Amino acid sequence: MNLNKDIFVHKERLTAEGFWLPTYEPAVVQAATFEEPIWLQLGAGNIFRGFLGSVTQQLLNNQVMDKGIIVAEGYDYEIVDRLATFDNLTVNVTLKSNGEVDKEILASISDYLKMDTGTPDFARLKAILRAPSLQMISLTITEKGYSLTDNQGELTAAVAEDFKNGPAAPVSYMGKIAALLFERFTAGQFPVAMVSMDNMSHNGEKLQQAMTRFAKEWVNKGTAPQGFAEYVTSGEKVTFPWSMIDKITPRPDQSVERLLTKAGLSDMAPSETAKHTFVAPYVNGEETQYLVIEDVFPNGRPQLEEAGVIFTDRQTVNQVETMKVTTCLNPLHTALAIFGCLLGYTLIHEEMTNADLVALIKKLGYDEGLPVVVDPKILDPKRFINEVITVRFPNPYIPDTPQRIATDTSQKLSVRYGETLKAYLRSGTLSVTQLQVIPLVFAGWLRYLTGINDAGTPMTLSPDPLLNQLTPLFADFELGAPVNIEKIKALLSDEKIFGVDLNQIGLADTVLAFFTEMCSKKGAVKAVIKKVATS
């Protein structure tokens, strides 16, 4: 069976193979969506398709919604080319920890477009922004997509060009989004919510800052009227809700491809684009999922709470995000990523069979993180960690890798650990010098940057924007040889990486001692982990 609009003639066979199918008519929903669009999504990644696409299908099935989602991809246009061959359908595969597998054919995405200026697709996007019915524009474009500057803090060439030329023909990702907002402004200053759903703290604020900068630059240079800046910044017509999203959706796995092929679907093989995006007609992900959104929608919104999405105030969203990102999940994930790479693991769930690694992340979460967590009330922090450690990470059916999680680590440490360190520094009763696991993770990252694993053999480092700056610090590294720590010690003062100056707060010596010990011989990383985990 081919995954396209004609597949539903095989309804009985698909049902017999365990697929859940839409109970609505996809063509009817698509027509209604084109007539009065309510939701535009930017970014065609896995977490969107496997989470929000599924949530929307549930609401369409239950007749809570009657319109789907239009998706625009602004980074990798090959994704659109690939997914369009399946008539916008996606197979959502949920891999449960008890071994059960749910297979659902999603038809809730009505169209895929390319954010390519000067094309019919971009003309359609402009038309969508002119529609008074549009309620929300959501984004899952990764944290890097929001940046207007390069690694040196200078405006990127594309952003600088957009600031100069105005909204007519933008070239940067944020510039294109701002230009679409300008289209809505000129059409009638219609209200809309710009909802970042990217996995980063204060995501709505980051999007708001980018859009505000564009609006003010264009007004100042005379390429947009003064009213546009007021439209974007007043908080009345355009809002930027904060959100917290949580669901593990690894890259498409070949075991899932085989499962779907066995069930009768053809052409399921994942492919890699020229930009190294792995795309497939299916998404594989875990059962656990959370989405908490600040409830500020000036033009109404889909009733996503009917499918488990939580709407609340900004303070609560921030508390939930802080709980997850700085204590209950992300720091544990990064620790497993760093040490998993060093110890030769290729799957997160296999690391969870290592008693010392489990003990280590328990100390990291329960002992070092929980003392400074603010309880958001709507989700219990301790229960959240329990679920992460006992259900989510050990799930043997989730093919997630430490190498994937280790991507862009230099961009993650300041939030995932630096915020906890700042909380300790603010505390009148806690001391950063009591911490052991956080400095060990920092030391483990330094050891990772040597490119030599614990067995003494070379390993491939995951992509990171600072690799070219960082790896030269370890160019003369030799396992078992004396370590020159002076230049490394200077690195530990970089607040952009660590969130704080580790030398200034008294943690640098601890980090360097762990690092030196882990460089002493083969197996030293494993030994130090055991020492800290069991102390």
Short mmCIF file of N, CA, C and O in Angstrom, two decimals, residues 410-532:
data_model
loop_
_atom_site.label_atom_id
_atom_site.label_comp_id
_atom_site.label_asym_id
_atom_site.label_seq_id
_atom_site.Cartn_x
_atom_site.Cartn_y
_atom_site.Cartn_z
N SER A 410 27.66 22.96 23.76
CA SER A 410 28.17 24.25 24.21
C SER A 410 27.07 25.30 24.34
O SER A 410 27.20 26.26 25.10
N GLN A 411 25.97 25.10 23.63
CA GLN A 411 24.85 26.04 23.67
C GLN A 411 23.85 25.68 24.78
O GLN A 411 22.94 26.46 25.05
N LYS A 412 24.02 24.54 25.40
CA LYS A 412 23.04 24.04 26.36
C LYS A 412 23.49 24.14 27.82
O LYS A 412 22.66 24.21 28.72
N LEU A 413 24.79 24.11 28.05
CA LEU A 413 25.29 24.02 29.42
C LEU A 413 24.87 25.19 30.29
O LEU A 413 24.56 25.03 31.47
N SER A 414 24.84 26.39 29.71
CA SER A 414 24.55 27.58 30.52
C SER A 414 23.15 27.54 31.11
O SER A 414 22.93 28.02 32.22
N VAL A 415 22.21 26.96 30.37
CA VAL A 415 20.84 26.86 30.87
C VAL A 415 20.65 25.60 31.70
O VAL A 415 20.11 25.65 32.81
N ARG A 416 21.12 24.48 31.21
CA ARG A 416 20.84 23.20 31.86
C ARG A 416 21.55 23.05 33.20
O ARG A 416 21.09 22.30 34.06
N TYR A 417 22.65 23.77 33.38
CA TYR A 417 23.38 23.70 34.65
C TYR A 417 23.64 25.07 35.25
O TYR A 417 23.62 25.24 36.47
N GLY A 418 23.87 26.05 34.40
CA GLY A 418 24.19 27.39 34.90
C GLY A 418 23.09 28.00 35.74
O GLY A 418 23.36 28.68 36.75
N GLU A 419 21.83 27.75 35.36
CA GLU A 419 20.72 28.31 36.13
C GLU A 419 20.65 27.70 37.53
O GLU A 419 20.32 28.38 38.51
N THR A 420 20.97 26.42 37.65
CA THR A 420 21.00 25.78 38.97
C THR A 420 22.14 26.37 39.81
O THR A 420 21.97 26.64 41.01
N LEU A 421 23.28 26.60 39.19
CA LEU A 421 24.40 27.20 39.91
C LEU A 421 24.02 28.60 40.41
O LEU A 421 24.34 28.97 41.55
N LYS A 422 23.33 29.37 39.59
CA LYS A 422 22.91 30.71 40.00
C LYS A 422 21.94 30.62 41.19
O LYS A 422 22.00 31.45 42.11
N ALA A 423 21.07 29.61 41.17
CA ALA A 423 20.13 29.44 42.28
C ALA A 423 20.87 29.10 43.57
O ALA A 423 20.51 29.58 44.65
N TYR A 424 21.92 28.29 43.47
CA TYR A 424 22.73 27.99 44.64
C TYR A 424 23.41 29.26 45.17
O TYR A 424 23.49 29.48 46.38
N LEU A 425 23.90 30.08 44.25
CA LEU A 425 24.59 31.30 44.66
C LEU A 425 23.63 32.28 45.33
O LEU A 425 24.03 33.04 46.23
N ARG A 426 22.36 32.25 44.91
CA ARG A 426 21.37 33.14 45.54
C ARG A 426 20.90 32.62 46.88
O ARG A 426 20.36 33.36 47.70
N SER A 427 21.07 31.33 47.11
CA SER A 427 20.55 30.70 48.32
C SER A 427 21.37 31.12 49.54
O SER A 427 22.58 31.28 49.48
N GLY A 428 20.69 31.25 50.64
CA GLY A 428 21.39 31.56 51.88
C GLY A 428 21.84 30.33 52.63
O GLY A 428 22.56 30.43 53.64
N THR A 429 21.42 29.15 52.17
CA THR A 429 21.73 27.93 52.90
C THR A 429 22.52 26.91 52.08
O THR A 429 23.13 26.01 52.66
N LEU A 430 22.49 27.02 50.76
CA LEU A 430 23.17 26.06 49.90
C LEU A 430 24.49 26.63 49.39
O LEU A 430 24.63 27.84 49.23
N SER A 431 25.44 25.75 49.13
CA SER A 431 26.75 26.18 48.64
C SER A 431 27.12 25.40 47.38
O SER A 431 26.96 24.17 47.33
N VAL A 432 27.62 26.11 46.36
CA VAL A 432 28.03 25.43 45.13
C VAL A 432 29.19 24.48 45.38
O VAL A 432 29.39 23.53 44.62
N THR A 433 29.96 24.73 46.41
CA THR A 433 31.12 23.86 46.67
C THR A 433 30.69 22.47 47.14
O THR A 433 31.51 21.56 47.19
N GLN A 434 29.41 22.32 47.49
CA GLN A 434 28.90 21.00 47.88
C GLN A 434 28.60 20.13 46.65
O GLN A 434 28.46 18.91 46.78
N LEU A 435 28.50 20.74 45.49
CA LEU A 435 28.11 20.03 44.29
C LEU A 435 29.23 19.13 43.78
O LEU A 435 30.40 19.51 43.82
N GLN A 436 28.85 17.97 43.29
CA GLN A 436 29.81 17.03 42.73
C GLN A 436 29.45 16.63 41.31
O GLN A 436 30.32 16.58 40.43
N VAL A 437 28.18 16.37 41.04
CA VAL A 437 27.80 15.84 39.73
C VAL A 437 27.87 16.93 38.66
O VAL A 437 28.37 16.67 37.55
N ILE A 438 27.40 18.12 38.96
CA ILE A 438 27.45 19.18 37.95
C ILE A 438 28.89 19.46 37.53
O ILE A 438 29.18 19.50 36.32
N PRO A 439 29.84 19.66 38.46
CA PRO A 439 31.23 19.83 38.00
C PRO A 439 31.78 18.61 37.28
O PRO A 439 32.61 18.74 36.38
N LEU A 440 31.31 17.42 37.65
CA LEU A 440 31.75 16.22 36.94
C LEU A 440 31.25 16.24 35.50
O LEU A 440 31.99 15.85 34.58
N VAL A 441 30.03 16.70 35.28
CA VAL A 441 29.50 16.79 33.91
C VAL A 441 30.32 17.79 33.10
O VAL A 441 30.67 17.53 31.93
N PHE A 442 30.64 18.93 33.68
CA PHE A 442 31.50 19.90 32.99
C PHE A 442 32.85 19.26 32.63
O PHE A 442 33.35 19.42 31.52
N ALA A 443 33.42 18.55 33.60
CA ALA A 443 34.70 17.88 33.35
C ALA A 443 34.56 16.81 32.28
O ALA A 443 35.45 16.63 31.44
N GLY A 444 33.43 16.11 32.30
CA GLY A 444 33.17 15.10 31.28
C GLY A 444 33.08 15.70 29.90
O GLY A 444 33.56 15.12 28.92
N TRP A 445 32.49 16.90 29.82
CA TRP A 445 32.40 17.57 28.51
C TRP A 445 33.79 17.96 28.01
O TRP A 445 34.09 17.80 26.83
N LEU A 446 34.63 18.45 28.91
CA LEU A 446 36.01 18.76 28.52
C LEU A 446 36.72 17.50 28.02
O LEU A 446 37.43 17.53 27.01
N ARG A 447 36.51 16.41 28.75
CA ARG A 447 37.12 15.13 28.35
C ARG A 447 36.57 14.68 27.00
O ARG A 447 37.31 14.14 26.15
N TYR A 448 35.28 14.90 26.77
CA TYR A 448 34.64 14.58 25.49
C TYR A 448 35.28 15.35 24.35
O TYR A 448 35.50 14.82 23.25
N LEU A 449 35.62 16.63 24.59
CA LEU A 449 36.19 17.48 23.55
C LEU A 449 37.57 17.03 23.09
O LEU A 449 38.05 17.47 22.04
N THR A 450 38.21 16.14 23.85
CA THR A 450 39.50 15.60 23.40
C THR A 450 39.34 14.71 22.18
O THR A 450 40.31 14.47 21.44
N GLY A 451 38.11 14.19 21.96
CA GLY A 451 37.87 13.32 20.83
C GLY A 451 38.38 11.90 21.02
O GLY A 451 38.37 11.10 20.08
N ILE A 452 38.78 11.57 22.25
CA ILE A 452 39.26 10.22 22.58
C ILE A 452 38.35 9.63 23.64
O ILE A 452 38.13 10.24 24.69
N ASN A 453 37.80 8.45 23.38
CA ASN A 453 36.87 7.86 24.34
C ASN A 453 37.60 7.19 25.50
O ASN A 453 38.83 7.19 25.57
N ASP A 454 36.83 6.60 26.40
CA ASP A 454 37.43 6.02 27.61
C ASP A 454 38.26 4.79 27.31
O ASP A 454 39.08 4.38 28.14
N ALA A 455 38.06 4.20 26.14
CA ALA A 455 38.86 3.04 25.74
C ALA A 455 40.15 3.47 25.05
O ALA A 455 40.97 2.62 24.66
N GLY A 456 40.31 4.78 24.87
CA GLY A 456 41.54 5.29 24.27
C GLY A 456 41.53 5.37 22.76
O GLY A 456 42.58 5.57 22.14
N THR A 457 40.36 5.25 22.15
CA THR A 457 40.27 5.31 20.69
C THR A 457 39.51 6.56 20.25
O THR A 457 38.68 7.10 21.00
N PRO A 458 39.76 7.06 19.03
CA PRO A 458 39.09 8.27 18.55
C PRO A 458 37.58 8.07 18.43
O PRO A 458 37.10 6.97 18.13
N MET A 459 36.84 9.13 18.69
CA MET A 459 35.39 9.11 18.51
C MET A 459 34.98 10.36 17.76
O MET A 459 35.65 11.40 17.81
N THR A 460 33.88 10.27 17.04
CA THR A 460 33.37 11.40 16.27
C THR A 460 32.56 12.31 17.18
O THR A 460 31.65 11.85 17.88
N LEU A 461 32.89 13.59 17.19
CA LEU A 461 32.14 14.55 18.00
C LEU A 461 30.89 15.00 17.26
O LEU A 461 30.89 15.16 16.04
N SER A 462 29.82 15.19 18.01
CA SER A 462 28.56 15.65 17.42
C SER A 462 28.69 17.11 17.00
O SER A 462 29.52 17.85 17.53
N PRO A 463 27.86 17.55 16.04
CA PRO A 463 27.94 18.94 15.58
C PRO A 463 27.75 19.93 16.72
O PRO A 463 26.95 19.71 17.64
N ASP A 464 28.52 21.01 16.67
CA ASP A 464 28.44 22.06 17.69
C ASP A 464 29.04 23.32 17.07
O ASP A 464 30.13 23.26 16.48
N PRO A 465 28.39 24.46 17.18
CA PRO A 465 28.91 25.67 16.53
C PRO A 465 30.25 26.15 17.06
O PRO A 465 30.93 26.94 16.40
N LEU A 466 30.66 25.68 18.25
CA LEU A 466 31.92 26.13 18.83
C LEU A 466 33.05 25.10 18.72
O LEU A 466 34.14 25.31 19.26
N LEU A 467 32.81 24.01 18.00
CA LEU A 467 33.85 22.97 17.92
C LEU A 467 35.16 23.52 17.38
O LEU A 467 36.24 23.18 17.89
N ASN A 468 35.10 24.34 16.36
CA ASN A 468 36.33 24.86 15.76
C ASN A 468 37.13 25.72 16.73
O ASN A 468 38.35 25.84 16.61
N GLN A 469 36.43 26.32 17.69
CA GLN A 469 37.11 27.13 18.70
C GLN A 469 37.60 26.28 19.87
O GLN A 469 38.64 26.59 20.47
N LEU A 470 36.88 25.23 20.19
CA LEU A 470 37.15 24.47 21.40
C LEU A 470 38.16 23.34 21.21
O LEU A 470 39.02 23.12 22.06
N THR A 471 38.04 22.62 20.11
CA THR A 471 38.90 21.44 19.96
C THR A 471 40.39 21.78 19.88
O THR A 471 41.21 20.96 20.31
N PRO A 472 40.80 22.97 19.37
CA PRO A 472 42.24 23.27 19.40
C PRO A 472 42.83 23.31 20.81
O PRO A 472 44.04 23.12 20.98
N LEU A 473 41.99 23.55 21.81
CA LEU A 473 42.47 23.56 23.19
C LEU A 473 42.99 22.19 23.62
O LEU A 473 43.76 22.06 24.58
N PHE A 474 42.56 21.15 22.90
CA PHE A 474 42.92 19.78 23.27
C PHE A 474 43.74 19.11 22.16
O PHE A 474 43.83 17.89 22.10
N ALA A 475 44.32 19.93 21.30
CA ALA A 475 45.04 19.39 20.14
C ALA A 475 46.22 18.52 20.54
O ALA A 475 46.57 17.56 19.83
N ASP A 476 46.84 18.83 21.69
CA ASP A 476 48.02 18.06 22.10
C ASP A 476 47.67 17.00 23.15
O ASP A 476 48.55 16.46 23.82
N PHE A 477 46.37 16.68 23.25
CA PHE A 477 45.94 15.72 24.27
C PHE A 477 46.48 14.32 23.98
O PHE A 477 46.46 13.86 22.84
N GLU A 478 46.95 13.67 25.02
CA GLU A 478 47.39 12.28 24.93
C GLU A 478 46.98 11.57 26.21
O GLU A 478 47.36 12.00 27.30
N LEU A 479 46.19 10.54 26.07
CA LEU A 479 45.69 9.82 27.24
C LEU A 479 46.85 9.29 28.08
O LEU A 479 47.75 8.62 27.58
N GLY A 480 46.83 9.63 29.36
CA GLY A 480 47.87 9.18 30.27
C GLY A 480 49.02 10.14 30.42
O GLY A 480 49.85 9.99 31.34
N ALA A 481 49.10 11.15 29.55
CA ALA A 481 50.17 12.14 29.64
C ALA A 481 49.72 13.31 30.53
O ALA A 481 48.52 13.52 30.73
N PRO A 482 50.67 14.07 31.09
CA PRO A 482 50.31 15.23 31.90
C PRO A 482 49.43 16.21 31.12
O PRO A 482 49.63 16.41 29.92
N VAL A 483 48.45 16.79 31.80
CA VAL A 483 47.49 17.69 31.14
C VAL A 483 47.87 19.13 31.41
O VAL A 483 48.10 19.52 32.56
N ASN A 484 47.93 19.93 30.36
CA ASN A 484 48.16 21.36 30.50
C ASN A 484 46.82 22.04 30.75
O ASN A 484 46.02 22.20 29.82
N ILE A 485 46.58 22.41 31.98
CA ILE A 485 45.23 22.88 32.34
C ILE A 485 45.08 24.39 32.29
O ILE A 485 43.97 24.90 32.47
N GLU A 486 46.14 25.13 32.03
CA GLU A 486 46.05 26.59 32.11
C GLU A 486 45.08 27.17 31.09
O GLU A 486 44.22 27.99 31.42
N LYS A 487 45.20 26.75 29.82
CA LYS A 487 44.30 27.29 28.81
C LYS A 487 42.88 26.78 29.00
O LYS A 487 41.92 27.46 28.65
N ILE A 488 42.77 25.58 29.56
CA ILE A 488 41.44 25.05 29.84
C ILE A 488 40.81 25.81 31.01
O ILE A 488 39.61 26.08 31.02
N LYS A 489 41.62 26.15 31.98
CA LYS A 489 41.12 26.91 33.14
C LYS A 489 40.54 28.24 32.70
O LYS A 489 39.52 28.69 33.23
N ALA A 490 41.16 28.87 31.72
CA ALA A 490 40.64 30.13 31.21
C ALA A 490 39.26 29.94 30.58
O ALA A 490 38.37 30.80 30.70
N LEU A 491 39.07 28.81 29.91
CA LEU A 491 37.77 28.52 29.29
C LEU A 491 36.66 28.48 30.33
O LEU A 491 35.52 28.87 30.06
N LEU A 492 36.98 28.05 31.53
CA LEU A 492 35.96 27.88 32.57
C LEU A 492 35.41 29.21 33.08
O LEU A 492 34.45 29.22 33.85
N SER A 493 35.97 30.31 32.63
CA SER A 493 35.43 31.63 32.99
C SER A 493 34.40 32.13 31.98
O SER A 493 33.82 33.19 32.17
N ASP A 494 34.16 31.36 30.93
CA ASP A 494 33.25 31.78 29.87
C ASP A 494 31.79 31.62 30.32
O ASP A 494 31.25 30.52 30.33
N GLU A 495 31.18 32.74 30.69
CA GLU A 495 29.81 32.70 31.19
C GLU A 495 28.80 32.35 30.10
O GLU A 495 27.71 31.85 30.38
N LYS A 496 29.14 32.62 28.83
CA LYS A 496 28.23 32.25 27.75
C LYS A 496 28.08 30.74 27.65
O LYS A 496 27.03 30.23 27.27
N ILE A 497 29.14 30.02 27.99
CA ILE A 497 29.09 28.56 27.92
C ILE A 497 28.53 27.96 29.20
O ILE A 497 27.64 27.10 29.16
N PHE A 498 29.02 28.42 30.34
CA PHE A 498 28.67 27.77 31.61
C PHE A 498 27.61 28.51 32.41
O PHE A 498 27.14 28.00 33.43
N GLY A 499 27.24 29.70 31.96
CA GLY A 499 26.22 30.46 32.68
C GLY A 499 26.79 31.32 33.79
O GLY A 499 26.20 32.32 34.18
N VAL A 500 27.94 30.92 34.32
CA VAL A 500 28.63 31.64 35.39
C VAL A 500 30.13 31.51 35.14
O VAL A 500 30.58 30.69 34.34
N ASP A 501 30.91 32.30 35.86
CA ASP A 501 32.36 32.19 35.83
C ASP A 501 32.76 31.14 36.86
O ASP A 501 32.71 31.38 38.06
N LEU A 502 33.12 29.94 36.39
CA LEU A 502 33.43 28.85 37.31
C LEU A 502 34.66 29.14 38.16
O LEU A 502 34.76 28.66 39.30
N ASN A 503 35.58 29.89 37.62
CA ASN A 503 36.75 30.28 38.42
C ASN A 503 36.34 31.20 39.57
O ASN A 503 36.79 31.05 40.71
N GLN A 504 35.45 32.10 39.26
CA GLN A 504 35.04 33.10 40.25
C GLN A 504 34.21 32.49 41.38
O GLN A 504 34.35 32.88 42.54
N ILE A 505 33.38 31.50 41.06
CA ILE A 505 32.50 30.95 42.11
C ILE A 505 33.13 29.77 42.84
O ILE A 505 32.50 29.19 43.73
N GLY A 506 34.34 29.40 42.46
CA GLY A 506 35.05 28.37 43.21
C GLY A 506 34.84 26.94 42.78
O GLY A 506 35.14 26.01 43.54
N LEU A 507 34.32 26.74 41.56
CA LEU A 507 34.10 25.37 41.08
C LEU A 507 35.16 24.91 40.09
O LEU A 507 35.23 23.71 39.76
N ALA A 508 35.96 25.81 39.58
CA ALA A 508 36.91 25.46 38.53
C ALA A 508 37.88 24.38 38.98
O ALA A 508 38.19 23.45 38.22
N ASP A 509 38.39 24.49 40.18
CA ASP A 509 39.37 23.50 40.66
C ASP A 509 38.76 22.10 40.73
O ASP A 509 39.42 21.11 40.41
N THR A 510 37.50 22.03 41.13
CA THR A 510 36.82 20.73 41.18
C THR A 510 36.67 20.16 39.78
O THR A 510 36.92 18.96 39.54
N VAL A 511 36.27 21.00 38.83
CA VAL A 511 36.12 20.56 37.44
C VAL A 511 37.45 20.07 36.90
O VAL A 511 37.54 18.98 36.30
N LEU A 512 38.50 20.83 37.12
CA LEU A 512 39.82 20.47 36.58
C LEU A 512 40.37 19.21 37.24
O LEU A 512 41.05 18.41 36.58
N ALA A 513 40.08 19.02 38.51
CA ALA A 513 40.54 17.80 39.19
C ALA A 513 39.87 16.57 38.60
O ALA A 513 40.53 15.55 38.34
N PHE A 514 38.57 16.66 38.36
CA PHE A 514 37.85 15.55 37.73
C PHE A 514 38.39 15.32 36.32
O PHE A 514 38.59 14.17 35.89
N PHE A 515 38.58 16.40 35.57
CA PHE A 515 39.07 16.28 34.20
C PHE A 515 40.44 15.60 34.17
O PHE A 515 40.67 14.67 33.40
N THR A 516 41.34 16.06 35.02
CA THR A 516 42.68 15.49 35.07
C THR A 516 42.63 14.01 35.41
O THR A 516 43.33 13.18 34.80
N GLU A 517 41.77 13.66 36.34
CA GLU A 517 41.64 12.25 36.75
C GLU A 517 41.11 11.40 35.61
O GLU A 517 41.56 10.27 35.38
N MET A 518 40.17 11.94 34.83
CA MET A 518 39.59 11.18 33.73
C MET A 518 40.53 11.07 32.54
O MET A 518 40.29 10.28 31.63
N CYS A 519 41.60 11.86 32.54
CA CYS A 519 42.59 11.81 31.47
C CYS A 519 43.77 10.89 31.82
O CYS A 519 44.69 10.73 31.00
N SER A 520 43.75 10.29 32.98
CA SER A 520 44.94 9.60 33.48
C SER A 520 45.22 8.27 32.79
O SER A 520 46.38 7.89 32.62
N LYS A 521 44.18 7.57 32.37
CA LYS A 521 44.40 6.25 31.77
C LYS A 521 43.10 5.75 31.16
O LYS A 521 42.02 6.34 31.35
N LYS A 522 43.19 4.66 30.43
CA LYS A 522 41.98 4.01 29.92
C LYS A 522 41.11 3.57 31.11
O LYS A 522 41.62 3.08 32.11
N GLY A 523 39.80 3.74 30.95
CA GLY A 523 38.88 3.33 31.99
C GLY A 523 38.73 4.33 33.12
O GLY A 523 37.93 4.11 34.05
N ALA A 524 39.45 5.46 33.05
CA ALA A 524 39.38 6.44 34.14
C ALA A 524 38.03 7.14 34.20
O ALA A 524 37.55 7.47 35.29
N VAL A 525 37.40 7.35 33.06
CA VAL A 525 36.08 7.99 33.06
C VAL A 525 35.09 7.12 33.82
O VAL A 525 34.34 7.59 34.69
N LYS A 526 35.08 5.85 33.50
CA LYS A 526 34.19 4.91 34.18
C LYS A 526 34.45 4.89 35.68
O LYS A 526 33.52 4.87 36.49
N ALA A 527 35.72 4.91 36.06
CA ALA A 527 36.08 4.85 37.48
C ALA A 527 35.64 6.10 38.23
O ALA A 527 35.13 6.01 39.36
N VAL A 528 35.80 7.27 37.62
CA VAL A 528 35.40 8.50 38.29
C VAL A 528 33.89 8.59 38.42
O VAL A 528 33.36 9.03 39.45
N ILE A 529 33.18 8.15 37.40
CA ILE A 529 31.71 8.11 37.49
C ILE A 529 31.29 7.25 38.66
O ILE A 529 30.42 7.64 39.46
N LYS A 530 31.87 6.09 38.78
CA LYS A 530 31.52 5.18 39.87
C LYS A 530 31.82 5.81 41.23
O LYS A 530 31.01 5.71 42.17
N LYS A 531 32.97 6.48 41.33
CA LYS A 531 33.36 7.10 42.60
C LYS A 531 32.35 8.16 43.02
O LYS A 531 31.91 8.18 44.18
N VAL A 532 31.96 9.02 42.08
CA VAL A 532 31.03 10.10 42.41
C VAL A 532 29.62 9.54 42.63
O VAL A 532 28.91 9.96 43.55
#
